[in-house]
Structure formats: structure tokens, C-alpha cells
PDB file of C-alpha atoms in Angstrom:
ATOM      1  CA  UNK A   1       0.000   0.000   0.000  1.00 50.00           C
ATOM      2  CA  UNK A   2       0.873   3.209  -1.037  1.00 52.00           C
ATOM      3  CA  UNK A   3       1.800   5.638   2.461  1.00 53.00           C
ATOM      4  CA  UNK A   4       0.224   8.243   0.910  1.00 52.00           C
ATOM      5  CA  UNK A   5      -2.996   6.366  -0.647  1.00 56.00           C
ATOM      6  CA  UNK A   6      -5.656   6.652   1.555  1.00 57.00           C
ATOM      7  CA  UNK A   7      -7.219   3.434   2.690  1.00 55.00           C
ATOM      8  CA  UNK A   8     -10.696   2.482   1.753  1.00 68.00           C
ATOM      9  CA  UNK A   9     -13.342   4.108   4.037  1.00 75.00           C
ATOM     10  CA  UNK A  10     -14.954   0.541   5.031  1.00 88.00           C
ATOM     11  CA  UNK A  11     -11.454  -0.260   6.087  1.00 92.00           C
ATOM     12  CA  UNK A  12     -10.589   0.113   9.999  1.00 93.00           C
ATOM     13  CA  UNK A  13      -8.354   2.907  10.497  1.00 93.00           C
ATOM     14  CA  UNK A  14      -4.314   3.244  10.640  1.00 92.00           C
ATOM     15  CA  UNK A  15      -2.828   5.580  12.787  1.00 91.00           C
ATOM     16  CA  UNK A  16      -2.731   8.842  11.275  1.00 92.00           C
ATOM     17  CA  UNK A  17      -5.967   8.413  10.095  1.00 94.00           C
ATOM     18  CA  UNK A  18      -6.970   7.695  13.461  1.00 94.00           C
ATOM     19  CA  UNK A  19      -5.201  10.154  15.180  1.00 94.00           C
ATOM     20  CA  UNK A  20      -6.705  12.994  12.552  1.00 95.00           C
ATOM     21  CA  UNK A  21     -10.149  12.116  14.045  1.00 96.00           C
ATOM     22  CA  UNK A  22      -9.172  11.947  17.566  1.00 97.00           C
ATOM     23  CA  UNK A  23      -7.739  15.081  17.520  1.00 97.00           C
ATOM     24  CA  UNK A  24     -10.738  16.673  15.648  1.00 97.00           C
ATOM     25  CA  UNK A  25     -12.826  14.849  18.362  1.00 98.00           C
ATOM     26  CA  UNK A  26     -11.088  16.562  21.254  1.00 98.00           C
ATOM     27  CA  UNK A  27     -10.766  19.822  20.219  1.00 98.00           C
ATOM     28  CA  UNK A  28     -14.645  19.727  18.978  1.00 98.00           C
ATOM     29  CA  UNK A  29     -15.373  18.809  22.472  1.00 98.00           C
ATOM     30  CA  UNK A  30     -13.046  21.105  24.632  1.00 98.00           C
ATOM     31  CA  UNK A  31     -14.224  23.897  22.196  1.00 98.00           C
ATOM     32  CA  UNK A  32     -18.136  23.240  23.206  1.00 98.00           C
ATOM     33  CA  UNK A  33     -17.194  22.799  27.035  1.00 99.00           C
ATOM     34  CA  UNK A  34     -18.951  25.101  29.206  1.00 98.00           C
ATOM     35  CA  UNK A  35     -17.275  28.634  29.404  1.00 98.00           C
ATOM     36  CA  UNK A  36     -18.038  28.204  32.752  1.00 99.00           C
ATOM     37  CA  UNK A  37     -18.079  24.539  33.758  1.00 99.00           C
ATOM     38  CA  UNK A  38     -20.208  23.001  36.655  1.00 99.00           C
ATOM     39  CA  UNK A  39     -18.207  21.268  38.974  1.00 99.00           C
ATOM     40  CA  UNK A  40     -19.828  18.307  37.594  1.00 99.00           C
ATOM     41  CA  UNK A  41     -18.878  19.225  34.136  1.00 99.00           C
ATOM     42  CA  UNK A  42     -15.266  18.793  35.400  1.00 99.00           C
ATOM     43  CA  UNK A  43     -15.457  15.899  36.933  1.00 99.00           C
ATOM     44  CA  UNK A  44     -16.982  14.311  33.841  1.00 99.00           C
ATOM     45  CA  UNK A  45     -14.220  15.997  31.859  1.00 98.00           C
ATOM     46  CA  UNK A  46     -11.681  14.437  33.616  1.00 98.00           C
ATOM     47  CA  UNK A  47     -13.415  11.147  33.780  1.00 98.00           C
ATOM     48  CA  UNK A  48     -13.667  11.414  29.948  1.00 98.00           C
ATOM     49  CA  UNK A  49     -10.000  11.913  29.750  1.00 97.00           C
ATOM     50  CA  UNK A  50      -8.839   9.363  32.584  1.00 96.00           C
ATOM     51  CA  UNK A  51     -10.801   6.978  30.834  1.00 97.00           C
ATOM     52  CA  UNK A  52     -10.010   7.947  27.172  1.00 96.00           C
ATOM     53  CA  UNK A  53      -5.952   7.671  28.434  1.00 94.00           C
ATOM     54  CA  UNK A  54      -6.582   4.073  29.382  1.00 95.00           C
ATOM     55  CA  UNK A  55      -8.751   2.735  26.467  1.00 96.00           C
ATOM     56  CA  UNK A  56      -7.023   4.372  23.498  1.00 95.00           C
ATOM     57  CA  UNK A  57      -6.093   2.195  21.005  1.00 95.00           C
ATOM     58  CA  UNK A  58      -2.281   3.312  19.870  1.00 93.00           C
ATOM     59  CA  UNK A  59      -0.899   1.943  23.548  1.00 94.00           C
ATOM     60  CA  UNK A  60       2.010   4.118  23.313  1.00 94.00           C
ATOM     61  CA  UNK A  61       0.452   6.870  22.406  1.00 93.00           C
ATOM     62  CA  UNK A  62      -2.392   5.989  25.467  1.00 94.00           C
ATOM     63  CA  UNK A  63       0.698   6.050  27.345  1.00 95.00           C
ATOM     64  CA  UNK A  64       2.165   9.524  26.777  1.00 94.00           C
ATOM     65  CA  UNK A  65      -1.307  10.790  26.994  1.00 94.00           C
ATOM     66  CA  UNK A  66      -1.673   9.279  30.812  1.00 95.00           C
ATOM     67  CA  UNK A  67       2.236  10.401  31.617  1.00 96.00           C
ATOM     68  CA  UNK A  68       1.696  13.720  30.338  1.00 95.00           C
ATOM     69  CA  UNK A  69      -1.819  14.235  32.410  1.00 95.00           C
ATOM     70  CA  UNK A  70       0.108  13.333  35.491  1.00 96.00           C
ATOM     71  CA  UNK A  71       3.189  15.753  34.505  1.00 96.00           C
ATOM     72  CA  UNK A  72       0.419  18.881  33.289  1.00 96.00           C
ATOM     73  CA  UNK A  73      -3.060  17.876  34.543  1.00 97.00           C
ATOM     74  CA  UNK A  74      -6.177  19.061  32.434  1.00 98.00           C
ATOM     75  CA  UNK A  75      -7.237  22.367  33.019  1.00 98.00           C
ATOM     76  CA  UNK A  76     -10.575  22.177  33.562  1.00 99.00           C
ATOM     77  CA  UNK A  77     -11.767  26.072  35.252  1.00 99.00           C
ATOM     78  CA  UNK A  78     -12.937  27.326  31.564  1.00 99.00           C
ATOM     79  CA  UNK A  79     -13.749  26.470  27.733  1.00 98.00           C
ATOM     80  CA  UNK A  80     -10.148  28.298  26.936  1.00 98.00           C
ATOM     81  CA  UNK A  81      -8.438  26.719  29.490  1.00 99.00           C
ATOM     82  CA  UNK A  82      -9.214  23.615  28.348  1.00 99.00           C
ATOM     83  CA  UNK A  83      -8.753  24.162  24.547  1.00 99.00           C
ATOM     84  CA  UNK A  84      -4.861  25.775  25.531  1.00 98.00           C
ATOM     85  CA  UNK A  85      -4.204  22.310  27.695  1.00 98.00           C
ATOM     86  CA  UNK A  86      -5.855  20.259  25.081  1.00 98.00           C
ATOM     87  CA  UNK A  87      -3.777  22.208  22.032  1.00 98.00           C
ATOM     88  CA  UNK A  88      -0.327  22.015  24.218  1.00 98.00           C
ATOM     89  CA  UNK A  89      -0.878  18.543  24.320  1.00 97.00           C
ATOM     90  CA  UNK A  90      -1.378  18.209  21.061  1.00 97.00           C
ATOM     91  CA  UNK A  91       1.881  20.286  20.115  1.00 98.00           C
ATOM     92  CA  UNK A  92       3.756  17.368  21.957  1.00 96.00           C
ATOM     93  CA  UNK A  93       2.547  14.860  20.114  1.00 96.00           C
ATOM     94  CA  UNK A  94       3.254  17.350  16.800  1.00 97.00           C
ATOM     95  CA  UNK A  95       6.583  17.697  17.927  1.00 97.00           C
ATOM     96  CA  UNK A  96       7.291  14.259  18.548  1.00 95.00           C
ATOM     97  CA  UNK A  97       6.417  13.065  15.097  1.00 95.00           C
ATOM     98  CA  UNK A  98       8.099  16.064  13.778  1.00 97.00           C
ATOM     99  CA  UNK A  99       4.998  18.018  12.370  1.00 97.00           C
ATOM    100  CA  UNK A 100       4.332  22.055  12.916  1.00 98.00           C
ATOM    101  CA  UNK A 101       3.607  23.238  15.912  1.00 98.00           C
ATOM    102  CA  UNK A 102      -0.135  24.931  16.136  1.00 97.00           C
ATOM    103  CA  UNK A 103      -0.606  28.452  17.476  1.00 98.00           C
ATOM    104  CA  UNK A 104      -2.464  27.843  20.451  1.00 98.00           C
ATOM    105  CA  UNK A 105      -3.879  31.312  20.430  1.00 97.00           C
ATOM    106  CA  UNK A 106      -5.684  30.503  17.255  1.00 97.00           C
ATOM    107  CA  UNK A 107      -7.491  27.295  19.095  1.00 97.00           C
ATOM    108  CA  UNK A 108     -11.098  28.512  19.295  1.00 96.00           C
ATOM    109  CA  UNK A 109     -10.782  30.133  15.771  1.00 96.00           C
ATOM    110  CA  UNK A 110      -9.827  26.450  14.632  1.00 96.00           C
ATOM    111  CA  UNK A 111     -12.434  24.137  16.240  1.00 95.00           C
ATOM    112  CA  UNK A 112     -15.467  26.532  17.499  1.00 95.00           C
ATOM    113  CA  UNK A 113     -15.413  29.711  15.722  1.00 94.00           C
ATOM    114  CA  UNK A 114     -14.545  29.397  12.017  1.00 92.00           C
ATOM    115  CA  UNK A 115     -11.456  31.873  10.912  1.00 93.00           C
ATOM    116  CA  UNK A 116     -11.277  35.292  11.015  1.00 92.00           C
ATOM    117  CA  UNK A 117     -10.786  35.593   6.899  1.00 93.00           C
ATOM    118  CA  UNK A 118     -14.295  34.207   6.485  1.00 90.00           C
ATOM    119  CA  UNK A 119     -13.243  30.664   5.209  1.00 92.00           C
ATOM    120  CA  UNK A 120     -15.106  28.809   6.655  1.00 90.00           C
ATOM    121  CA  UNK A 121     -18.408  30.705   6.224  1.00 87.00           C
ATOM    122  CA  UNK A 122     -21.188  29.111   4.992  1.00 77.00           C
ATOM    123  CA  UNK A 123     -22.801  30.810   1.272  1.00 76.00           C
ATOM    124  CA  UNK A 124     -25.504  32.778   1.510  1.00 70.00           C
ATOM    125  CA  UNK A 125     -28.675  30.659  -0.185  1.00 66.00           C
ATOM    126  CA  UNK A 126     -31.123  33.302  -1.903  1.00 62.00           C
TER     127      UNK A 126
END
């Protein structure tokens, strides 16, 4: 196979594949979490993640997720906090398989907001 064919869609998924739509998962989710969470909406936040960190399937990379929630715990006080600890996360990973680094400032632009330049703006229907 090809590395840079993409597999078939009814095909499970290989890694970057799968972590593409993890990623997009995550920051979906910390970009929709309350702006000011319950303290119940952080304790299911971190449940989500303690348990996400052990099921995983890439075990290494379920691994380095767990290690680096012990090292930098979530931070769970705000939708931005959240999305910065999510994204600086993320950057490790980046770094670690030698892909750019994100601009964390942009984070809600990315995954909530659309960007700034209109992009991602839907077309007006008449």
C-alpha cells in the first residue's frame, strides 16, 4: 500500500488516520465545554480523559497521553483553558512526530469559531 494512498473508508483505520479524528474529536469537544463549567462538568471531563488515556487504542500513544496528564493535569476552570491544555498537548505529540507546531492562540478560531478571513463561512442561499 501506497503511504500516501488513503485506505478504503470501510477499512478500519491506521494511525494517522486515526489520530486525525481523535484530535478533531477533542478539540470539537473542549471547544463546546462550558465557558463556565459546573463542577460536575469537570469531573466528567476528567473522567472522559482518565478513561479515554486508558482505552485508546495506539498503547504508546495511550501512554504519553496518561504520563503527560500526570506531569500537566487538564485544566478544567474554563472552555479556553481547556482548549490551551488540550492544544499544548497536542503540540507534543506534533513535535514528537516532527509536524508544525499549532498556534495555540488561534485554538477557538480552529475548532469553534470558524477563521477570522471568512473561510469557513457558509454561502448565503437566496
Amino acid at each position: 500500500l501506497n503511504p500516501t494512498t488513503p485506505l478504503e473508508s470501510n477499512c478500519p483505520p491506521d494511525k494517522p488516520e486515526l489520530g486525525r479524528a481523535t484530535w478533531t474529536l477533542l478539540h470539537t469537544m473542549a471547544a463546546y465545554y462550558p465557558v463556565e463549567p459546573s463542577e460536575r462538568d469537570k469531573q466528567d471531563m476528567a473522567g472522559f480523559l482518565r478513561g479515554f488515556g486508558l482505552f485508546y487504542p495506539c498503547v504508546p500513544c495511550a501512554h504519553d497521553l496518561r504520563k503527560n496528564m500526570i506531569l500537566n493535569p487538564p485544566q478544567l476552570q474554563s472552555r479556553e483553558a481547556l482548549s490551551g491544555w488540550l492544544c499544548m498537548q497536542h503540540n507534543l505529540v506534533n513535535k514528537k512526530i516532527h509536524k508544525p507546531l499549532f498556534d495555540c492562540s488561534k485554538v477557538l478560531e480552529r475548532w469553534r469559531y470558524g477563521w477570522k478571513d471568512g473561510s469557513c463561512d457558509l454561502p448565503d442561499v437566496d
